[in-house]
Coordinates of C-alpha atoms and ligand atoms in Angstrom, one line a residue:
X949 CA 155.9 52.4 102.4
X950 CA 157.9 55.7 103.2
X951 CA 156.2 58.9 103.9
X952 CA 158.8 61.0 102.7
X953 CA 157.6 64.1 100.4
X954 CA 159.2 64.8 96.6
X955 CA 158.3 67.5 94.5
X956 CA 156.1 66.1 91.3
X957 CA 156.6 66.4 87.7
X958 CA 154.1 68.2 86.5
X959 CA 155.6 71.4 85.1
X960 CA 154.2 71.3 81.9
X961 CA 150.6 70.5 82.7
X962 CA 150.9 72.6 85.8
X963 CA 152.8 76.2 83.1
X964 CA 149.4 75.6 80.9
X965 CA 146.9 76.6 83.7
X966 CA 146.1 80.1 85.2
X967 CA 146.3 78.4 88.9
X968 CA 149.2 75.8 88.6
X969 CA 148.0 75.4 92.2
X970 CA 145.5 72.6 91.0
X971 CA 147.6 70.0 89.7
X972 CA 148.9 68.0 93.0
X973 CA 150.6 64.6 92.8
X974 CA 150.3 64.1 96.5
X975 CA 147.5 62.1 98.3
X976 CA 144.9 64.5 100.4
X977 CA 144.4 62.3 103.7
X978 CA 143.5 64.9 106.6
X979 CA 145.7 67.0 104.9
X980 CA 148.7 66.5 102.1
X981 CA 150.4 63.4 102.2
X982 CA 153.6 62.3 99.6
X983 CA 155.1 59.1 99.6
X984 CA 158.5 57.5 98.3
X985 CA 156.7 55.6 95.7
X986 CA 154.9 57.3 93.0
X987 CA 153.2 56.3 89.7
X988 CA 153.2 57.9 86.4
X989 CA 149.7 59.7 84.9
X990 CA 150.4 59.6 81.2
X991 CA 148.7 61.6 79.0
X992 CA 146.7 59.1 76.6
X993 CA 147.4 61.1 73.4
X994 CA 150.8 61.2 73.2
X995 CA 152.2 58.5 76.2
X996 CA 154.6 61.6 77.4
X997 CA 154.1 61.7 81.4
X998 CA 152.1 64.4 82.8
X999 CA 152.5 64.0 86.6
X1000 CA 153.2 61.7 88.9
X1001 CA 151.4 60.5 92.0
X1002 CA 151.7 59.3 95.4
X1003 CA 151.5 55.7 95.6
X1004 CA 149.7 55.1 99.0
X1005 CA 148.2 51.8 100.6
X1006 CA 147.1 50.5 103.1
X1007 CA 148.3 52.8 105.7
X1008 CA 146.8 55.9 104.4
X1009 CA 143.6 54.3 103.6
X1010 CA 143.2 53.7 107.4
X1011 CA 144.2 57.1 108.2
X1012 CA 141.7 58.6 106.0
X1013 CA 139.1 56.4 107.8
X1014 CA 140.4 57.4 111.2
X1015 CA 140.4 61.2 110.4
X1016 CA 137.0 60.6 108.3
X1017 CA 135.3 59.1 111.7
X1018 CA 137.0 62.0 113.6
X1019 CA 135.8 64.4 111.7
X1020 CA 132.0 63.0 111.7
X1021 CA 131.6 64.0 115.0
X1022 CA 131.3 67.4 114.2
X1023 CA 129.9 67.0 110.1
X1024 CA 126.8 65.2 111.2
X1025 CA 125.6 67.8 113.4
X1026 CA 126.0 70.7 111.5
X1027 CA 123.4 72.6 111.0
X1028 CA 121.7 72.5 107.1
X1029 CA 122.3 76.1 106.2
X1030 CA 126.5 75.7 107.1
X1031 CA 126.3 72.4 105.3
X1032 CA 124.7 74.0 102.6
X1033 CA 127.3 77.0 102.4
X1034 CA 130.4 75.1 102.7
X1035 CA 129.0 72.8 99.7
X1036 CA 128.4 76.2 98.0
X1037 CA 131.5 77.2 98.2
X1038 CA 133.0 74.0 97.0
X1039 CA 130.7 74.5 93.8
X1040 CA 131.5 78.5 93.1
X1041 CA 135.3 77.4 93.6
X1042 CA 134.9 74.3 90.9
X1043 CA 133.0 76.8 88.4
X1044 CA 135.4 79.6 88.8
X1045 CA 138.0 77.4 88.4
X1046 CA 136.7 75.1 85.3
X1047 CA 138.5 75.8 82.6
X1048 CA 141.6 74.5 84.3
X1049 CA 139.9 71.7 85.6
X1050 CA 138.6 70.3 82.1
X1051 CA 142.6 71.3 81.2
X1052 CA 143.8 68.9 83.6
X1053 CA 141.2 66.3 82.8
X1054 CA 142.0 66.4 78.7
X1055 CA 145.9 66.2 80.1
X1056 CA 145.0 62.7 81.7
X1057 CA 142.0 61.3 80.3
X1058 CA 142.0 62.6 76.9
X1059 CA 138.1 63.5 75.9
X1060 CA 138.0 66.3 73.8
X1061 CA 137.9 70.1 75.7
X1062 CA 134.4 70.4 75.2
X1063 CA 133.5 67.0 76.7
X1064 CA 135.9 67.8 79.6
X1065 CA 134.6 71.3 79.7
X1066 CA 131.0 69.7 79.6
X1067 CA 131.9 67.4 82.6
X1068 CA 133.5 70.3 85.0
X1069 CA 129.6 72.0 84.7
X1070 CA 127.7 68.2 84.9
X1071 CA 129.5 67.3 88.2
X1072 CA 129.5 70.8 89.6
X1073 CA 125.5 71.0 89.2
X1074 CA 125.4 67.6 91.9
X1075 CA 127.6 69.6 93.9
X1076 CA 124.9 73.0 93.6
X1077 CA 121.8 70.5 93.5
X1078 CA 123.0 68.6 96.8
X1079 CA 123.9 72.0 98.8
X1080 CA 120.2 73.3 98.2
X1081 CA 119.1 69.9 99.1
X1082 CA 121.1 70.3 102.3
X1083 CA 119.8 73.1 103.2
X1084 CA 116.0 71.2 103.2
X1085 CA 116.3 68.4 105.1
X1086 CA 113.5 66.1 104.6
X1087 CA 110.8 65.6 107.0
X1088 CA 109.0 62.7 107.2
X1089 CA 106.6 61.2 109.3
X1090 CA 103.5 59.3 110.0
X1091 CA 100.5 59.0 112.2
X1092 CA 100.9 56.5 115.0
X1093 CA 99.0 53.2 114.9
X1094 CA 99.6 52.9 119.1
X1095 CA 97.4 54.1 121.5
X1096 CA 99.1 56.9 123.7
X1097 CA 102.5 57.1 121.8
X1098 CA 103.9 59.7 119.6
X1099 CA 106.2 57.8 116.3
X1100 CA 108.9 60.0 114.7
X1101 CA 111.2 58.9 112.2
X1102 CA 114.6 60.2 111.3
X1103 CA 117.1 60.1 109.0
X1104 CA 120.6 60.1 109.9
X1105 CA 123.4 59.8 108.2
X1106 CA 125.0 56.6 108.2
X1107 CA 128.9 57.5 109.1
X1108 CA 131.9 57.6 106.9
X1109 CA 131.6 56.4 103.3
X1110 CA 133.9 55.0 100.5
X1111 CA 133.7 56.2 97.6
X1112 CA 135.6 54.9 94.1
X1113 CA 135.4 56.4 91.0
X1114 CA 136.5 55.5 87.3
X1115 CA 138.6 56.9 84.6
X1116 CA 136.2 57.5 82.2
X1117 CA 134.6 60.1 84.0
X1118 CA 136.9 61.4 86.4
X1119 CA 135.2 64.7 87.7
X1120 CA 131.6 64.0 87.9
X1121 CA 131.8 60.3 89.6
X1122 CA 133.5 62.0 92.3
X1123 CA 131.1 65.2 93.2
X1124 CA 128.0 63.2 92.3
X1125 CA 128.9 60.6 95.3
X1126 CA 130.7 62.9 97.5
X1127 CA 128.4 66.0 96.9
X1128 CA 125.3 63.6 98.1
X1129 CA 127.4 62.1 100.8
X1130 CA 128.6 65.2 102.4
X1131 CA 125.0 66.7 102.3
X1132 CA 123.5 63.8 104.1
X1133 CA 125.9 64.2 106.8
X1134 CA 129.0 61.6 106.1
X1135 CA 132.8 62.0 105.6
X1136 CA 134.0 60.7 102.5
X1137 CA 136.7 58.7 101.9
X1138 CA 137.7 58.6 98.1
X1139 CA 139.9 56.1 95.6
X1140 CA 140.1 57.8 92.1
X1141 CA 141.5 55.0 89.3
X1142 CA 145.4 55.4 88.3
X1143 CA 144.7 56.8 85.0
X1144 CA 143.3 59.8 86.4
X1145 CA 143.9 61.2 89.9
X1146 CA 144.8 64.4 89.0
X1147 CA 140.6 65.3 88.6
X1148 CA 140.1 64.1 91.9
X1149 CA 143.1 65.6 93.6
X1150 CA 141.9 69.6 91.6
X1151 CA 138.5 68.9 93.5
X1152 CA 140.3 68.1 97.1
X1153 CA 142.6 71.5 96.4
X1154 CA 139.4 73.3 96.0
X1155 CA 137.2 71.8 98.6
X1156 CA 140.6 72.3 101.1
X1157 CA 140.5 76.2 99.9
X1158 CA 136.0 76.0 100.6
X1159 CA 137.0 75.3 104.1
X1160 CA 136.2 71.6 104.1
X1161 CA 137.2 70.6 107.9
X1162 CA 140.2 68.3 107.7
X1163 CA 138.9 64.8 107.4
X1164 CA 135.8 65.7 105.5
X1165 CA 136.7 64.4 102.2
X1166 CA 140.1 62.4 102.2
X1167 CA 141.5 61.8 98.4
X1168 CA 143.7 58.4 98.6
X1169 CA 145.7 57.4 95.0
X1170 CA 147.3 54.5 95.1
X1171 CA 146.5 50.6 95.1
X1172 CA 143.4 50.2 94.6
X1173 CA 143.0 46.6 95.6
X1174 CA 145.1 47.4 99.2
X1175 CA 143.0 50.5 99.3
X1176 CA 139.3 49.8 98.5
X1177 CA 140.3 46.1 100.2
X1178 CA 141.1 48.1 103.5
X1179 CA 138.0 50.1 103.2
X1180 CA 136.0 47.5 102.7
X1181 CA 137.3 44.9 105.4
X1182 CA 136.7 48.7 107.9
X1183 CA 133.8 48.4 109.7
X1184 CA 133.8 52.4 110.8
X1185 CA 133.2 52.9 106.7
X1186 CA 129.5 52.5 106.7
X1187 CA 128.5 52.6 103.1
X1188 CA 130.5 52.0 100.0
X1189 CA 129.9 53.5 96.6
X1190 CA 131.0 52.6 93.4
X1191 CA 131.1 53.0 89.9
X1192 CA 133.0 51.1 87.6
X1193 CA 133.0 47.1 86.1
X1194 CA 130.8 45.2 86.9
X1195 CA 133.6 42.9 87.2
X1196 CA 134.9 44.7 90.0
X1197 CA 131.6 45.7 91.6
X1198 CA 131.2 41.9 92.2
X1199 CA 134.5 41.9 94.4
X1200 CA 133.4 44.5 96.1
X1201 CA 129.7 43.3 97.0
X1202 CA 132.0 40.0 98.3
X1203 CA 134.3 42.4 100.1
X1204 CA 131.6 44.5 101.8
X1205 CA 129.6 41.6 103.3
X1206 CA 131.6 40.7 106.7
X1207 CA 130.7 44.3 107.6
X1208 CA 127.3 44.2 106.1
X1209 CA 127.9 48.0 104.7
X1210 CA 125.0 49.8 102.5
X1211 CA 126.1 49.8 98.8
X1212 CA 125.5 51.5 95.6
X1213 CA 126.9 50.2 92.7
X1214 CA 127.0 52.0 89.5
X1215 CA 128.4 49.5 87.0
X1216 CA 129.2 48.5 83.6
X1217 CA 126.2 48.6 80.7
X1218 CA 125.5 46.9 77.4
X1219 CA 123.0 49.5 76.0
X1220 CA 120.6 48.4 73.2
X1221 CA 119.8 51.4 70.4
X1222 CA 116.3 50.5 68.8
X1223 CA 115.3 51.6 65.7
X1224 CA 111.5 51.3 64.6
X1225 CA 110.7 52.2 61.1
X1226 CA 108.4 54.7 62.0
X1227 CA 110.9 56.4 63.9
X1228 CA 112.1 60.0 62.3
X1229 CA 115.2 58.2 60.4
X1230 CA 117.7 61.9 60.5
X1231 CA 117.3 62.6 64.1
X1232 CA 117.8 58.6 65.0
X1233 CA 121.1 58.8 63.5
X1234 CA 121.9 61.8 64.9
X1235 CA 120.9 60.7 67.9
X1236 CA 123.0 57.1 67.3
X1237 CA 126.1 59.3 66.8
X1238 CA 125.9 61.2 70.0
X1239 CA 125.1 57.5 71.9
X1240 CA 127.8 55.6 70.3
X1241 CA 130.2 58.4 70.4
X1242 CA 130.5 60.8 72.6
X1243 CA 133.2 60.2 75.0
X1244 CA 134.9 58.0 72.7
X1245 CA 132.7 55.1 73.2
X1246 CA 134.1 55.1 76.9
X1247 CA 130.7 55.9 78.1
X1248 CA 128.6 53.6 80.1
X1249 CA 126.0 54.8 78.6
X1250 CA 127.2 54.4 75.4
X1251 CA 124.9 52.0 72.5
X1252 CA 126.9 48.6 72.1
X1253 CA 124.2 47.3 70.1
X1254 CA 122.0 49.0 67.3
X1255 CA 118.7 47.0 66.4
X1256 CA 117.2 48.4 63.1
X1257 CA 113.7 47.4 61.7
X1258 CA 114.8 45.8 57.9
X1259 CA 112.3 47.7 56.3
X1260 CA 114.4 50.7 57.3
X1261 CA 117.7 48.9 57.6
X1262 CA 119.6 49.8 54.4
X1263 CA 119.2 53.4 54.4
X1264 CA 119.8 54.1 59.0
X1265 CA 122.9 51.9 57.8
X1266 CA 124.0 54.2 54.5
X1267 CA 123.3 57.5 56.8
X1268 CA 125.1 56.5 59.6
X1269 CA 127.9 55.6 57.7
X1270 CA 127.8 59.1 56.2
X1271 CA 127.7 59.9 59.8
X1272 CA 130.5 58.8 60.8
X1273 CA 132.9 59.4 58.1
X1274 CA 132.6 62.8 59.1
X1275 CA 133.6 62.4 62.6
X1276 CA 136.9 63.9 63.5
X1277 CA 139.6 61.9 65.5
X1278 CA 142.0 63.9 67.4
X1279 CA 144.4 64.6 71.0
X1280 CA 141.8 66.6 73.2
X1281 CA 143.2 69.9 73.4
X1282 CA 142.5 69.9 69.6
X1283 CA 138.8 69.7 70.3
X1284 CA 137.8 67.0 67.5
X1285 CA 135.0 64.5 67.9
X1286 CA 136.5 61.9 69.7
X1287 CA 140.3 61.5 71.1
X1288 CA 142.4 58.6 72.0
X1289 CA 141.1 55.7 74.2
X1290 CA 142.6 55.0 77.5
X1291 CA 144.7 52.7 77.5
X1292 CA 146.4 50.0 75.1
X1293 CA 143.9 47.3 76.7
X1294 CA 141.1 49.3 75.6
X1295 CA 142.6 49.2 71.9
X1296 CA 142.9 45.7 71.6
X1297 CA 139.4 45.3 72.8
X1298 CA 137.9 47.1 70.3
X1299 CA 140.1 45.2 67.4
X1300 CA 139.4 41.9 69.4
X1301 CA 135.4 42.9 68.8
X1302 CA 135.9 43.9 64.9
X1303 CA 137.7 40.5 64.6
X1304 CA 135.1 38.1 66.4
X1305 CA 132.4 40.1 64.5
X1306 CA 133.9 40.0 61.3
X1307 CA 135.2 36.4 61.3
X1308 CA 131.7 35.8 62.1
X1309 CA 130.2 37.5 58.9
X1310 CA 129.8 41.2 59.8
X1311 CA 130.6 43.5 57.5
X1312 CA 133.1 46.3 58.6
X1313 CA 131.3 49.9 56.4
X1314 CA 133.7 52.2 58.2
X1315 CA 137.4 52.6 59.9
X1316 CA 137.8 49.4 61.5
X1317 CA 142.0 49.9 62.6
X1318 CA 144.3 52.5 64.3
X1319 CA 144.8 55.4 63.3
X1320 CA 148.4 57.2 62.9
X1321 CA 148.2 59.9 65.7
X1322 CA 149.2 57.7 68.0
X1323 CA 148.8 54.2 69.5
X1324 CA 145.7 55.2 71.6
X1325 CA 143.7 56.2 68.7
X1326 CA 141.3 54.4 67.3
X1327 CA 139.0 55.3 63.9
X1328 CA 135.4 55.3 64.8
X1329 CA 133.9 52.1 63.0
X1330 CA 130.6 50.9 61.5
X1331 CA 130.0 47.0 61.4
X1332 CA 126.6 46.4 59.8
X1333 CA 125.1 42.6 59.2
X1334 CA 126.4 41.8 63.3
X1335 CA 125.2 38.5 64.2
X1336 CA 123.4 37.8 67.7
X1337 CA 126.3 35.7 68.4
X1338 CA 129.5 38.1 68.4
X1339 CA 131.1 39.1 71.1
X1340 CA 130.0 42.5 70.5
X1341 CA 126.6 41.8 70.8
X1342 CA 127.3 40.6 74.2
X1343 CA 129.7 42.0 76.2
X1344 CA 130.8 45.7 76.8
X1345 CA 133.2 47.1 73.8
X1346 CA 133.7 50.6 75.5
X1347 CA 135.0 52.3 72.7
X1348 CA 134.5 54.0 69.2
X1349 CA 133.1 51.0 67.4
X1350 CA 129.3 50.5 66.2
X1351 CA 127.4 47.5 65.7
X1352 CA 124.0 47.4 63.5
X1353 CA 121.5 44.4 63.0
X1354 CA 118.2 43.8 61.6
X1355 CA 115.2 42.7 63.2
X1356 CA 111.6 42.0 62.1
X1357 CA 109.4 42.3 64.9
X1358 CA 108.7 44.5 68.2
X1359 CA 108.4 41.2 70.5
X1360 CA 111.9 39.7 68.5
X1361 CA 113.7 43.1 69.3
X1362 CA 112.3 43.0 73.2
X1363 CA 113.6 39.6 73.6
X1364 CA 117.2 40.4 72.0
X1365 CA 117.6 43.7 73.7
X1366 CA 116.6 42.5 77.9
X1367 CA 118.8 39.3 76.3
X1368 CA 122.1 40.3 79.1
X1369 CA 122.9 40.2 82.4
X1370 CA 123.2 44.6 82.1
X1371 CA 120.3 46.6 82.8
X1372 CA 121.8 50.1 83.1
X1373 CA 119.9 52.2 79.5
X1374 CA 118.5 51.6 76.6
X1375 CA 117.8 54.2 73.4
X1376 CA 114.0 53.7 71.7
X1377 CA 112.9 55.6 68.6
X1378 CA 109.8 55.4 67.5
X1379 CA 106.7 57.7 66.9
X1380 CA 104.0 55.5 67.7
X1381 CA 102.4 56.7 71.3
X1382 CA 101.8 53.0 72.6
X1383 CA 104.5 51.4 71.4
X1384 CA 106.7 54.0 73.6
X1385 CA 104.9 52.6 76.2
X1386 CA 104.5 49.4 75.8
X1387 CA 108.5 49.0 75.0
X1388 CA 109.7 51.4 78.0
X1389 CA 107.4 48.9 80.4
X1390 CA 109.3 45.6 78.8
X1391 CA 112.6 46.7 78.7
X1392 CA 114.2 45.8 82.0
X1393 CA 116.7 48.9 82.0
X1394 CA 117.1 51.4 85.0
X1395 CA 117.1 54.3 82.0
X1396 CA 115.2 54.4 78.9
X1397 CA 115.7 57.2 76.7
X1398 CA 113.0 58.0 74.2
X1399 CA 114.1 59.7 70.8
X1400 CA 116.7 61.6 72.4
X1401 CA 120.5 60.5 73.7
X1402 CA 120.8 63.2 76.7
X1403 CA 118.6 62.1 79.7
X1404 CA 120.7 62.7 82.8
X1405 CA 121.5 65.6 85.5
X1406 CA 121.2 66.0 89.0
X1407 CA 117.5 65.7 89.6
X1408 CA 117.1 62.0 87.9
X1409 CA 117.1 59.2 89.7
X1410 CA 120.2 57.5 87.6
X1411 CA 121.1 53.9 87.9
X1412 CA 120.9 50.0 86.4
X1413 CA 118.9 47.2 87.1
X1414 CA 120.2 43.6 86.8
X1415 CA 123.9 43.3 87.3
X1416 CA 124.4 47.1 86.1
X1417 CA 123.9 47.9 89.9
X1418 CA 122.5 48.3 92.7
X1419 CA 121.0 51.7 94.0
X1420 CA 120.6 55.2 92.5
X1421 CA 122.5 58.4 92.0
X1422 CA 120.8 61.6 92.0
X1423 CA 118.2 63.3 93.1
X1424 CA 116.6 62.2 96.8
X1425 CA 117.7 58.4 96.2
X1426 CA 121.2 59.3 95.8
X1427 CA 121.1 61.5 99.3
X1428 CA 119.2 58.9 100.8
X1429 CA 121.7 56.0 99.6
X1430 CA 123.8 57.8 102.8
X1431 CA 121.6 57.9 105.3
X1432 CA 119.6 55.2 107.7
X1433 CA 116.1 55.6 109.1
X1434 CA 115.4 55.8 112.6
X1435 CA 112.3 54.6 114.1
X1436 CA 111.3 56.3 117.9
X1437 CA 108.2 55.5 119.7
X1438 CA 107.3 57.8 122.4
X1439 CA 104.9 56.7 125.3
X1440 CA 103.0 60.1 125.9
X1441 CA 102.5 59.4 130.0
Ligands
NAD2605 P1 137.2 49.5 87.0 O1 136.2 48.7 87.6 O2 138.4 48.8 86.5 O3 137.7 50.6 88.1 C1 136.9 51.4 88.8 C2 137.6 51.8 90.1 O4 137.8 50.6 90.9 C3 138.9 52.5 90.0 O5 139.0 53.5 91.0 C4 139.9 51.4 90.3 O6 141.1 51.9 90.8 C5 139.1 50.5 91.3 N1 139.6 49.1 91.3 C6 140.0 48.4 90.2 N2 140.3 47.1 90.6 C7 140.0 47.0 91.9 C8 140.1 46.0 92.9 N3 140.4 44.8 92.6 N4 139.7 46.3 94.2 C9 139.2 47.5 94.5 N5 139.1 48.5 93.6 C10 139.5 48.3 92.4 O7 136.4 50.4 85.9 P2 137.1 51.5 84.9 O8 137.8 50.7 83.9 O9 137.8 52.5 85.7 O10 135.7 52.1 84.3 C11 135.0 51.6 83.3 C12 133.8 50.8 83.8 O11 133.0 51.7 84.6 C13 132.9 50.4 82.7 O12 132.5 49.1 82.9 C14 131.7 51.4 82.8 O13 130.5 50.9 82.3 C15 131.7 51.6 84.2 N6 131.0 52.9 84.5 C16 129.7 52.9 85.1 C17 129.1 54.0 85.3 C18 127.7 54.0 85.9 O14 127.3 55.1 86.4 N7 127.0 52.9 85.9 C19 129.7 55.3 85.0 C20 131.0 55.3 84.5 C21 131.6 54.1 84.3

């Protein structure tokens, strides 16, 4: 592959911004990096192209490694309170700057501005919550069991890490890996998906204008099988973490075995919505709007699967439907509900879904097809009557459409909802005390959210169980996921 430099098309994206300065279509590897080859980011709301991007490989991958390990040297032993301010700065830059940031993520992802606006703020706060965190290393010890020795333990961090983040969330992937990474002590090496680069590329712009030391946090676009492949195969990258499909997680896990790297794996979900019919009927289908919804069903968080008690079946059913009628459908500049999905794949998924559910006796209350704004657009949809047996009811739509189902009894509903290989959040309402309890205890999810939607942010420990992943992100356990213990037994003669 050639190394030679173009200029990028990204004039229009670039004239809308107050620092065009942000939007780069070349890879950050040590430093800037162009390449012959370059693929198109297209903006999902109208197909026009909004940039386009250096298509690097396996080269460059290795070079961010070898500058990555270089620059260890010096990252690992630097004092907390520098590590702390150079994180700082990283997070006063992406705040200052965050309105063009969510501009640039709208331009190639599509959410709506105050979902991209919303992101810029959640993945900044890892970036503040991991520079404080920094700046307290944790101590830990414990008394020794030997006669005349002295037992310390450390933590150090564990070397140069991979990290590769998806398109659905762009921004906040990204600082809530690296942010944790960097604190700990590792370089970062980073793959952002095709569809969106450009988030990825703002935040190496602003962590090159923080001061980051070259090498600290490489930004590689490109292949992502030749990339993440090279990474993987590397044994100088130490730990690897991803979020994305679980199908892909699963190559990875293969991948990272001959070098026996530590993982985290934040993968695809399936979440179950439970509704009780004691549970206060409004706010749960308020609350079902915001977890079906919100990022245009391209959440991995989002409720695949609603589970209503019958006795308060017809009317969640008739309100939600009310529900969603009045959500607004719209490019993401315009600030509607929800935009267009990603990509055409994601389109036919969500018809392929409506299909299987309603050749198999579902009935389809609301949208159900495209809508004329675009090809990417797809009405947000109500199928009531699902049966256990669609495909939606199984697998992960990701995407504007809803599906609702009886059930009779707290034991049936258990069974149906821990009935999938995902473990990654479920949604509970209900008002009765034990039952909370009783239900949070048997569902085998990593989250459980109870009569509320919005449960994450930097001090949670977030993360699946089953095949929804491996690890947590967040908080201590997403710091530590970066770091090994070291054991030192000291004679005292
Ligand atoms: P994806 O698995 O297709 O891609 C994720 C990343 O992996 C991208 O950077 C992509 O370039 C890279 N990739 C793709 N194929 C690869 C290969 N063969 N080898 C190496 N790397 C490869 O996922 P996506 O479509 O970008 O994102 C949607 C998925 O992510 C959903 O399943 C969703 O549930 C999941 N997700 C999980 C979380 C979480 O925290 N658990 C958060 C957001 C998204």
């Amino acid at each position: 592959m050639a190394m030679a430099r173009r200029a990028v098309k990204a004039e229009p994206l670039a004239g809308a911004l107050a620092d065009a300065g942000l939007v780069r279509g070349d890879g950050f590897v040590g430093g800037w990096v162009g390449a012959e080859e370059r693929f198109a980011v297209r903006d999902p709301a109208t197909g026009e192209v909004v940039a386009e991007v250096a298509r690097l490989g396996v080269a460059e991958a290795r070079k961010a490694v070898d500058a990555a390990q270089a620059a260890f040297a010096g990252w690992s032993v630097t004092l907390p309170q520098d590590r702390a301010a150079l994180l700082r700065r990283w997070y006063e830059l992406i705040l200052a700057h965050r309105e063009d940031l969510a501009r640039i993520m709208v331009a190639e992802q599509g959410k709506p501005w105050s979902e991209a606006l919303g992101e810029i703020e959640y993945g900044a706060s890892f970036v503040e919550y991991y520079a404080e965190a920094a700046r307290r290393p944790d101590i830990e010890g414990v008394t020794s069991h030997l006669p005349d020795a002295e037992v310390e333990i450390w933590r150090e961090p564990v070397g140069v890490a991979a990290l590769v983040t998806p398109w659905n969330f762009p921004s906040a992937m990204l600082t809530r890996k690296a942010a944790a990474a960097l604190a700990a002590g590792c370089t970062c090496v980073a793959h952002p998906s095709a569809e969106t680069p450009l988030s990825a590329l703002a935040l190496a712009v602003l962590a090159e204008r923080a001061g980051f030391p070259a090498g600290l946090f490489s930004v590689v676009p490109g292949e992502a099988a030749e990339i993440v492949g090279e990474w993987c195969s590397d044994a100088r990258v130490r730990a690897l973490s991803f979020t994305g499909s679980t199908e892909v997680g699963r190559i990875l896990y293969r991948q990272s075995a001959d070098t026996v790297k530590r993982l985290v794996l934040e993968l695809g979900g399936h979440a179950p919505f439970i509704v009780f019919a004691d549970a206060d009927l409004d706010q749960a289908v308020e609350e079902a709007v915001k977890a079906k919804f919100a990022t245009s069903g391209q959440d991995c968080l989002g409720a695949n699967r609603f589970y209503v008690e019958r006795s308060v079946y017809e009317p969640f059913c008739a309100r939600f439907a009310e529900a969603i009628k009045a959500l607004t459908l719209g490019p993401g500049m315009a600030d509607c509900d929800l935009g267009p999905l990603i990509h055409e794949r994601a389109v036919e998924k969500q018809e392929a879904h409506v299909a299987d559910a309603v050749a198999r006796g579902a009935r389809c209350l609301v949208g159900g097809a495209r809508d004329g704004q675009g090809p990417l657009f797809y009405r947000p949809t109500l199928l009531v009557d699902v049966p256990d047996t669609a495909k939606i009811m199984r697998e992960e739509t990701f995407g504007p459409v809803a599906a609702v189902t009886p059930f009779d009894s707290e034991e049936e509903v258990l069974v149906l909802a821990n009935a999938t290989e995902y473990g990654l959040v479920a949604y509970l309402h209900t008002m009765e005390p034990r039952r909370i309890y009783r239900a949070a205890r048997a569902l085998q999810f990593g989250m459980v959210a109870v009569n509320r939607t919005k449960v994450t942010g930097a001090p949670i420990p977030f993360g699946g169980m089953k095949q929804s992943g491996i690890g947590r992100e967040g908080a201590r356990w997403g710091l530590e996921a970066f770091t090994e213990i070291k054991y030192v037994c000291r004679d005292w003669h």
